[in-house]
Each structure stands twice: as structure tokens, then as C-alpha cells.
Amino acid sequence: MTESAAPSFAVITGEQVSKVLHGQEQQVMRIVADTYRLHGAGHTVNPPSYFLRFPDRPADRIIALPASLGGDSTVDGIKWISSFPGNVAAGLPRASGVIVLNDPVNGYPFACLETSVISAARTAASAAVAAGVLLRAGPDAPRVGFVGTGLIARYVHTYLQAAGWDLDEIGVYDTAPAHADGFSSYVARSGGQARVHTDLGELVRASDVVVFATVASTPHVHDPSWLRHNPLVLHLSLRDLAPEIILSSINVVDDVDHCLRANTSPHLAEQQAGHRDFVHATLPELLTGDAVLPADRPVVFSPFGLGVLDLALARHVHEQLDAGGELRTVPGFFDELDRYGGRS
């Protein structure tokens, strides 16, 4: 029997991830769209996410997203990402985490990547891909409003711009005025202008596309009349909309079973209605042309966030760094590789 080479293990920093993905928004959107198609065709394994919660810290959680991605280049792995909202007041991002990639041939983990940039990029790319499919005919420059102004909002803004959207003027709302002002400064540096709204309903009613990127744990938007003008709602934070909003809208998710759990707004709507008929399509179905949506109501896109998207982007980053000779492997990471202790 031929002896296998000792497996290697690389640590990929957030700085390296950013270097690879910066300016590659079009490529990232293609990877995300292709991964959705693979998922819709059944070429992925994406179990339910596991939520680690703390009785003494109910606002905090750490989520495990195991997954396996098929296709031409398979990879297994897991994302382990925390959400600690209290970090924001301390000047730190709410979310932090890592992705571990496993070799599908021998099961050995071969890389650990910092995941905040990957997570933000795949979320923003998912929103941009969905918006490209879901936005109905309307103004050449749809009015976009952002609710919540953290890292995800910034990445969504970047990816919508990369997708060709005119974002010279946008609306902004945040419960913390300082955060809204900070996001407005970022928009100005990007060559645009942001109008800060102090009334959430006013922002929603004034927008053709509403991006929810908050840390809300329970619904805070209850009035369906706010959406009477039938906007596209990119409901990325998943828990902003009351069941009456969901039940009076056209709903698109990335995966039905994943999205309708963990007390997301669609999950609460299911509990209230007793069925899932209010979900009209999944994004993979729309990307492959297997679903057509009605046009008489607001459209709400609620993506739970699939682990296979993280794996696809992490694999891309690993491949790019490997091709450029920039992988930083950890010598001796794996020990006791000989079954009988024969290696010195």
C-alpha cells in the first residue's frame, strides 16, 4: 500500500480573505448563484444549523453550520460563528467566527479561515443575486433604503453597486443615530449621498427596495400599509417583520426548511397560519426558471444563510491563496500519524 503524504493544515487570516475577495464582487456573485443552483439540484448536504444558547446570556448565541458541497470540486466543512450584540457598544463587530474545511477523501481538516468577511460577502452576494431576479420593472434607479447600518449593510451596498445599481442617493435608518451617521459617512466616501430618516415607516414607504440588516430578535414592523407600494424587501436579518407582513406578501426564501425555524419571521407566520403556503418560491427555483411569482404584492426575500455558500467562498479563497503561494501552513499540526508509532 502506498503511503500517503502527511496532511497539511493552513490558517487563513481575515486580512488574507479580504485581500482575495476585495474587488471580486462579480466573481463572488457567480459563485453564490452557482452554489444555489447546486443546492436546488440536490448536490449539497446542508443540515439544520445548530444554535448554542446561554441561559444567563439570552441575547448571545453561537451557531454551527455544517455542510458539504458537491459539484466539480467537492469540499466538506463547518462554519462556527458567534453573535454577541453587546460587542457593538464596546466598539467591536457583533459577529465573529471561523470556517474549517475538510478533505472529502480522508476527512482531515486542511484549513481554518476567519469568516466575518466571507459571511458578510456571501450574505451581500445572496442579496444582490436575489434582487437581480426579484426586482420588478420600475424606475431606472430604484430608491434603496437601509434599515440597520452595520457590516452587512455596508457589504450589501458594495455588492449592489458592483451589480450595477445606481446608489447615488439612498435612505438610512438605525435606532442608534451615531451608527446611521457613520454609515452615511461611508456612503459619502463611496461617492453617494445618504438621507438619514428618524422614522422607520417613512423610510419604508419612501423606498422601492428595503434592506433589513439589523440585530432584531423579535418583529418590530407590524403595519402592512407601510408596504402598500409593493417594494422588494431584502429581509436579511430574518426577524424584523411581523407575521401579518409575511402573510400579506409574496415570500421567497433560500431554503424552506432552513428558513422556517428558529423563530424567524416566516417561522412565526407558519406558527400563526398553520401552513407554509405563503412561501411562493425558493431562490434556486427562480435562478433556474422553475418558478414564477405573482406581481400584486410586496416581495420579501428571507435568506436563512446556507453553510454551503460559506464553504464555496472559503474554498475559492483557499484555492486563490494556494495558487499564489501564499498559504500559511502550520508545521506539525497533525501528530501521531503512524498507527503503530513507527514515525520518529
Short mmCIF file of C-alpha atoms in Angstrom, two decimals:
data_model
loop_
_atom_site.label_atom_id
_atom_site.label_comp_id
_atom_site.label_asym_id
_atom_site.label_seq_id
_atom_site.Cartn_x
_atom_site.Cartn_y
_atom_site.Cartn_z
CA MET A 1 0.00 0.00 0.00
CA THR A 2 1.32 3.42 -0.99
CA GLU A 3 1.99 5.67 1.98
CA SER A 4 0.03 8.91 1.87
CA ALA A 5 1.73 12.23 2.30
CA ALA A 6 1.24 13.80 5.70
CA PRO A 7 -1.78 16.13 5.56
CA SER A 8 -1.13 19.84 5.93
CA PHE A 9 -3.18 22.48 7.71
CA ALA A 10 -3.34 26.16 6.80
CA VAL A 11 -4.54 29.12 8.83
CA ILE A 12 -6.05 31.89 6.68
CA THR A 13 -6.46 35.27 8.31
CA GLY A 14 -9.21 37.79 7.80
CA GLU A 15 -6.64 40.06 6.16
CA GLN A 16 -5.88 37.38 3.57
CA VAL A 17 -9.59 36.73 2.97
CA SER A 18 -10.21 40.43 2.42
CA LYS A 19 -7.27 40.65 0.02
CA VAL A 20 -8.65 37.81 -2.10
CA LEU A 21 -12.29 38.92 -2.15
CA HIS A 22 -11.85 42.69 -2.45
CA GLY A 23 -12.75 43.75 -5.96
CA GLN A 24 -14.02 40.25 -6.85
CA GLU A 25 -17.69 41.02 -6.22
CA GLN A 26 -18.78 39.81 -9.66
CA GLN A 27 -16.91 36.53 -9.16
CA VAL A 28 -18.37 36.11 -5.67
CA MET A 29 -21.90 36.64 -7.02
CA ARG A 30 -21.28 33.99 -9.68
CA ILE A 31 -20.02 31.54 -7.06
CA VAL A 32 -23.06 32.20 -4.85
CA ALA A 33 -25.52 31.82 -7.75
CA ASP A 34 -23.83 28.61 -8.93
CA THR A 35 -23.92 27.23 -5.38
CA TYR A 36 -27.63 27.96 -5.09
CA ARG A 37 -28.19 26.05 -8.35
CA LEU A 38 -26.19 23.11 -6.99
CA HIS A 39 -28.24 23.20 -3.80
CA GLY A 40 -31.50 23.30 -5.73
CA ALA A 41 -30.36 20.31 -7.81
CA GLY A 42 -29.64 18.27 -4.69
CA HIS A 43 -25.83 18.31 -4.96
CA THR A 44 -25.24 19.57 -1.43
CA VAL A 45 -25.67 18.34 2.12
CA ASN A 46 -26.83 21.17 4.36
CA PRO A 47 -28.20 20.00 7.74
CA PRO A 48 -30.05 22.41 10.01
CA SER A 49 -27.87 24.90 11.82
CA TYR A 50 -27.28 24.26 15.50
CA PHE A 51 -27.75 27.17 17.92
CA LEU A 52 -25.71 27.21 21.10
CA ARG A 53 -27.57 29.48 23.52
CA PHE A 54 -26.82 30.56 27.07
CA PRO A 55 -29.49 30.76 29.81
CA ASP A 56 -27.62 33.57 31.57
CA ARG A 57 -26.93 35.47 28.31
CA PRO A 58 -30.10 35.18 26.20
CA ALA A 59 -29.01 37.80 23.65
CA ASP A 60 -25.87 35.86 22.72
CA ARG A 61 -25.55 32.77 20.56
CA ILE A 62 -23.01 30.73 18.62
CA ILE A 63 -24.17 28.90 15.51
CA ALA A 64 -22.71 25.80 13.87
CA LEU A 65 -23.38 25.39 10.15
CA PRO A 66 -22.10 22.00 8.89
CA ALA A 67 -22.28 21.40 5.16
CA SER A 68 -20.92 19.51 2.17
CA LEU A 69 -20.67 20.96 -1.32
CA GLY A 70 -20.72 18.72 -4.38
CA GLY A 71 -20.14 19.57 -8.00
CA ASP A 72 -16.82 19.59 -9.82
CA SER A 73 -14.75 20.28 -6.69
CA THR A 74 -16.21 18.85 -3.52
CA VAL A 75 -15.47 20.09 -0.03
CA ASP A 76 -16.86 19.43 3.43
CA GLY A 77 -16.71 21.66 6.47
CA ILE A 78 -18.38 23.78 9.10
CA LYS A 79 -18.83 27.43 9.99
CA TRP A 80 -18.76 28.32 13.69
CA ILE A 81 -19.99 31.89 14.09
CA SER A 82 -20.98 33.84 17.18
CA SER A 83 -23.42 36.69 17.52
CA PHE A 84 -22.87 38.86 20.59
CA PRO A 85 -24.90 42.08 20.14
CA GLY A 86 -23.25 43.68 23.17
CA ASN A 87 -20.00 43.88 21.21
CA VAL A 88 -21.33 46.86 19.26
CA ALA A 89 -21.39 49.11 22.32
CA ALA A 90 -17.81 48.06 23.02
CA GLY A 91 -16.68 49.06 19.55
CA LEU A 92 -16.40 45.51 18.20
CA PRO A 93 -18.39 43.82 15.42
CA ARG A 94 -21.35 41.78 16.61
CA ALA A 95 -20.30 38.60 14.76
CA SER A 96 -17.05 36.65 14.67
CA GLY A 97 -16.16 33.15 13.63
CA VAL A 98 -14.15 30.60 11.70
CA ILE A 99 -14.68 28.13 8.88
CA VAL A 100 -12.97 24.73 8.89
CA LEU A 101 -12.59 22.96 5.55
CA ASN A 102 -12.29 19.16 5.43
CA ASP A 103 -10.83 16.98 2.68
CA PRO A 104 -13.68 14.78 1.34
CA VAL A 105 -11.17 11.98 0.56
CA ASN A 106 -9.67 11.43 4.01
CA GLY A 107 -11.73 13.71 6.26
CA TYR A 108 -8.73 15.67 7.50
CA PRO A 109 -9.31 19.39 8.06
CA PHE A 110 -6.95 21.25 5.77
CA ALA A 111 -7.72 24.91 6.50
CA CYS A 112 -9.19 27.24 9.09
CA LEU A 113 -10.34 30.63 7.82
CA GLU A 114 -11.52 33.75 9.62
CA THR A 115 -15.12 34.04 8.46
CA SER A 116 -16.53 37.51 9.14
CA VAL A 117 -15.65 38.75 5.64
CA ILE A 118 -16.74 35.50 3.98
CA SER A 119 -20.05 35.57 5.87
CA ALA A 120 -20.69 39.21 5.00
CA ALA A 121 -19.71 38.69 1.35
CA ARG A 122 -21.92 35.65 0.83
CA THR A 123 -24.85 37.39 2.53
CA ALA A 124 -24.42 40.50 0.41
CA ALA A 125 -23.90 38.49 -2.77
CA SER A 126 -27.05 36.49 -1.98
CA ALA A 127 -29.00 39.73 -1.58
CA ALA A 128 -27.64 41.16 -4.84
CA VAL A 129 -28.33 37.95 -6.77
CA ALA A 130 -31.87 37.80 -5.39
CA ALA A 131 -32.51 41.47 -6.09
CA GLY A 132 -31.43 40.98 -9.69
CA VAL A 133 -34.04 38.26 -10.09
CA LEU A 134 -36.82 39.77 -7.98
CA LEU A 135 -36.85 43.48 -8.75
CA ARG A 136 -39.85 44.24 -10.91
CA ALA A 137 -39.90 46.73 -13.74
CA GLY A 138 -39.88 50.21 -12.30
CA PRO A 139 -37.66 53.27 -12.06
CA ASP A 140 -34.23 53.07 -13.67
CA ALA A 141 -32.72 53.99 -10.31
CA PRO A 142 -34.87 52.33 -7.61
CA ARG A 143 -34.87 54.09 -4.28
CA VAL A 144 -32.99 51.90 -1.80
CA GLY A 145 -33.40 52.18 1.96
CA PHE A 146 -31.19 50.51 4.56
CA VAL A 147 -32.56 49.54 7.98
CA GLY A 148 -29.57 48.74 10.17
CA THR A 149 -26.14 50.10 9.31
CA GLY A 150 -23.52 47.56 10.35
CA LEU A 151 -21.05 45.41 8.44
CA ILE A 152 -23.73 43.53 6.48
CA ALA A 153 -25.37 46.75 5.30
CA ARG A 154 -22.00 48.05 4.12
CA TYR A 155 -21.32 44.87 2.16
CA VAL A 156 -24.81 44.85 0.63
CA HIS A 157 -24.25 48.43 -0.51
CA THR A 158 -20.93 47.41 -2.08
CA TYR A 159 -22.40 44.38 -3.84
CA LEU A 160 -25.43 46.24 -5.18
CA GLN A 161 -23.07 48.82 -6.62
CA ALA A 162 -20.97 46.05 -8.17
CA ALA A 163 -24.15 44.62 -9.70
CA GLY A 164 -24.70 47.94 -11.48
CA TRP A 165 -27.22 49.61 -9.20
CA ASP A 166 -27.39 53.38 -9.06
CA LEU A 167 -26.92 54.18 -5.37
CA ASP A 168 -26.11 57.87 -5.66
CA GLU A 169 -28.88 58.58 -3.13
CA ILE A 170 -30.09 56.14 -0.52
CA GLY A 171 -32.17 56.22 2.65
CA VAL A 172 -30.80 55.14 6.02
CA TYR A 173 -32.44 54.28 9.34
CA ASP A 174 -30.84 52.99 12.53
CA THR A 175 -32.05 53.03 16.12
CA ALA A 176 -28.61 54.41 17.03
CA PRO A 177 -28.16 57.82 15.33
CA ALA A 178 -24.38 57.57 15.59
CA HIS A 179 -24.41 54.35 13.57
CA ALA A 180 -26.61 55.95 10.89
CA ASP A 181 -24.19 58.88 10.69
CA GLY A 182 -21.22 56.53 10.42
CA PHE A 183 -22.86 54.62 7.59
CA SER A 184 -23.69 57.89 5.86
CA SER A 185 -20.01 58.83 6.01
CA TYR A 186 -19.13 55.51 4.38
CA VAL A 187 -21.68 56.17 1.62
CA ALA A 188 -20.18 59.61 1.03
CA ARG A 189 -16.72 58.07 0.69
CA SER A 190 -18.23 55.70 -1.88
CA GLY A 191 -19.39 58.65 -3.96
CA GLY A 192 -23.03 58.67 -2.88
CA GLN A 193 -25.33 60.51 -0.52
CA ALA A 194 -27.44 59.13 2.31
CA ARG A 195 -30.56 60.69 3.77
CA VAL A 196 -30.93 59.70 7.41
CA HIS A 197 -34.54 59.01 8.44
CA THR A 198 -35.63 59.24 12.04
CA ASP A 199 -38.92 57.44 11.32
CA LEU A 200 -38.75 53.82 10.13
CA GLY A 201 -42.16 53.89 8.49
CA GLU A 202 -41.18 56.95 6.49
CA LEU A 203 -38.08 55.17 5.18
CA VAL A 204 -40.01 52.04 4.19
CA ARG A 205 -42.73 54.00 2.42
CA ALA A 206 -40.13 56.05 0.52
CA SER A 207 -38.14 53.03 -0.75
CA ASP A 208 -38.56 50.73 -3.76
CA VAL A 209 -36.08 48.30 -2.16
CA VAL A 210 -35.74 47.95 1.62
CA VAL A 211 -32.70 46.20 3.09
CA PHE A 212 -33.19 44.92 6.65
CA ALA A 213 -29.80 44.22 8.23
CA THR A 214 -30.50 44.61 11.95
CA VAL A 215 -29.87 42.66 15.13
CA ALA A 216 -33.59 42.47 15.95
CA SER A 217 -34.58 39.28 17.76
CA THR A 218 -38.35 39.86 17.52
CA PRO A 219 -40.58 41.57 14.93
CA HIS A 220 -40.79 45.35 15.10
CA VAL A 221 -42.53 46.09 11.77
CA HIS A 222 -46.25 45.36 12.11
CA ASP A 223 -48.16 47.63 9.74
CA PRO A 224 -48.77 46.12 6.27
CA SER A 225 -49.76 49.55 4.95
CA TRP A 226 -46.10 50.56 5.06
CA LEU A 227 -45.61 48.18 2.12
CA ARG A 228 -48.71 49.23 0.19
CA HIS A 229 -46.49 50.41 -2.69
CA ASN A 230 -45.23 46.80 -3.17
CA PRO A 231 -41.50 47.21 -2.61
CA LEU A 232 -38.86 44.49 -2.72
CA VAL A 233 -37.79 43.70 0.84
CA LEU A 234 -34.38 42.07 1.36
CA HIS A 235 -35.12 40.67 4.81
CA LEU A 236 -31.57 39.61 5.64
CA SER A 237 -31.89 39.81 9.42
CA LEU A 238 -34.91 37.48 9.29
CA ARG A 239 -36.78 38.62 12.41
CA ASP A 240 -37.89 42.18 11.63
CA LEU A 241 -41.30 41.54 10.08
CA ALA A 242 -44.44 40.53 11.96
CA PRO A 243 -46.41 37.51 10.70
CA GLU A 244 -49.12 39.78 9.25
CA ILE A 245 -46.49 41.35 6.99
CA ILE A 246 -45.22 37.95 5.83
CA LEU A 247 -48.72 36.57 5.26
CA SER A 248 -49.74 39.55 3.13
CA SER A 249 -46.59 39.39 0.94
CA ILE A 250 -45.03 37.23 -1.76
CA ASN A 251 -42.31 35.29 0.01
CA VAL A 252 -39.07 33.90 -1.38
CA VAL A 253 -36.54 32.02 0.78
CA ASP A 254 -33.24 30.31 0.07
CA ASP A 255 -34.37 27.01 1.62
CA VAL A 256 -37.82 26.41 3.09
CA ASP A 257 -36.87 24.00 5.87
CA HIS A 258 -33.94 26.14 7.00
CA CYS A 259 -35.78 29.43 6.95
CA LEU A 260 -38.92 28.29 8.72
CA ARG A 261 -37.27 27.58 12.04
CA ALA A 262 -35.57 29.34 14.97
CA ASN A 263 -38.43 31.86 15.29
CA THR A 264 -37.64 33.74 12.11
CA SER A 265 -40.47 35.90 10.81
CA PRO A 266 -41.51 33.20 8.28
CA HIS A 267 -41.41 30.63 11.08
CA LEU A 268 -43.69 32.80 13.23
CA ALA A 269 -46.00 33.20 10.23
CA GLU A 270 -46.13 29.41 9.84
CA GLN A 271 -46.99 29.03 13.52
CA GLN A 272 -49.80 31.56 13.16
CA ALA A 273 -51.19 30.28 9.86
CA GLY A 274 -50.66 26.57 10.42
CA HIS A 275 -49.21 26.05 6.93
CA ARG A 276 -46.40 27.08 4.58
CA ASP A 277 -48.46 28.07 1.58
CA PHE A 278 -47.33 31.70 1.93
CA VAL A 279 -43.85 30.69 0.66
CA HIS A 280 -44.10 31.10 -3.09
CA ALA A 281 -40.62 30.04 -4.25
CA THR A 282 -37.01 29.46 -3.35
CA LEU A 283 -34.17 31.44 -4.87
CA PRO A 284 -32.70 28.32 -6.55
CA GLU A 285 -36.07 27.77 -8.27
CA LEU A 286 -36.09 31.33 -9.55
CA LEU A 287 -32.49 31.09 -10.77
CA THR A 288 -33.32 28.01 -12.83
CA GLY A 289 -36.62 29.41 -14.11
CA ASP A 290 -38.72 26.83 -12.28
CA ALA A 291 -40.94 29.35 -10.51
CA VAL A 292 -42.93 32.43 -11.49
CA LEU A 293 -44.14 34.97 -8.92
CA PRO A 294 -47.35 36.96 -8.75
CA ALA A 295 -46.97 40.72 -9.14
CA ASP A 296 -49.67 42.15 -6.91
CA ARG A 297 -47.98 42.31 -3.50
CA PRO A 298 -44.70 43.20 -1.82
CA VAL A 299 -41.92 40.67 -2.36
CA VAL A 300 -39.98 39.59 0.72
CA PHE A 301 -36.72 37.68 0.35
CA SER A 302 -35.73 35.95 3.60
CA PRO A 303 -32.46 34.02 3.29
CA PHE A 304 -31.55 31.91 6.30
CA GLY A 305 -27.98 31.66 5.05
CA LEU A 306 -26.74 28.28 3.85
CA GLY A 307 -23.48 26.80 5.04
CA VAL A 308 -22.69 25.61 1.51
CA LEU A 309 -22.34 29.26 0.44
CA ASP A 310 -19.67 29.78 3.10
CA LEU A 311 -17.87 26.63 2.01
CA ALA A 312 -17.91 27.66 -1.63
CA LEU A 313 -16.35 31.04 -0.89
CA ALA A 314 -13.87 29.59 1.62
CA ARG A 315 -12.75 27.03 -0.95
CA HIS A 316 -12.32 29.83 -3.50
CA VAL A 317 -10.17 31.83 -1.08
CA HIS A 318 -8.07 28.76 -0.26
CA GLU A 319 -7.55 27.98 -3.95
CA GLN A 320 -6.55 31.55 -4.76
CA LEU A 321 -4.01 31.71 -1.95
CA ASP A 322 -2.65 28.26 -2.80
CA ALA A 323 -2.21 29.21 -6.46
CA GLY A 324 -0.36 32.35 -5.41
CA GLY A 325 1.92 30.50 -2.99
CA GLU A 326 0.50 32.47 -0.05
CA LEU A 327 -0.86 29.68 2.15
CA ARG A 328 0.49 29.70 5.68
CA THR A 329 0.62 26.10 6.86
CA VAL A 330 1.20 25.06 10.45
CA PRO A 331 4.13 22.62 10.71
CA GLY A 332 3.40 19.61 12.90
CA PHE A 333 -0.27 20.43 13.30
CA PHE A 334 -1.14 16.74 12.93
CA ASP A 335 0.75 14.37 15.18
CA GLU A 336 0.56 10.61 15.73
CA LEU A 337 0.04 9.93 12.05
CA ASP A 338 1.56 6.45 12.24
CA ARG A 339 -0.81 3.82 13.52
CA TYR A 340 1.88 1.90 15.37
CA GLY A 341 4.10 4.77 16.43
CA GLY A 342 6.83 3.99 13.90
CA ARG A 343 7.48 7.55 12.76
CA SER A 344 10.12 9.47 14.60
#
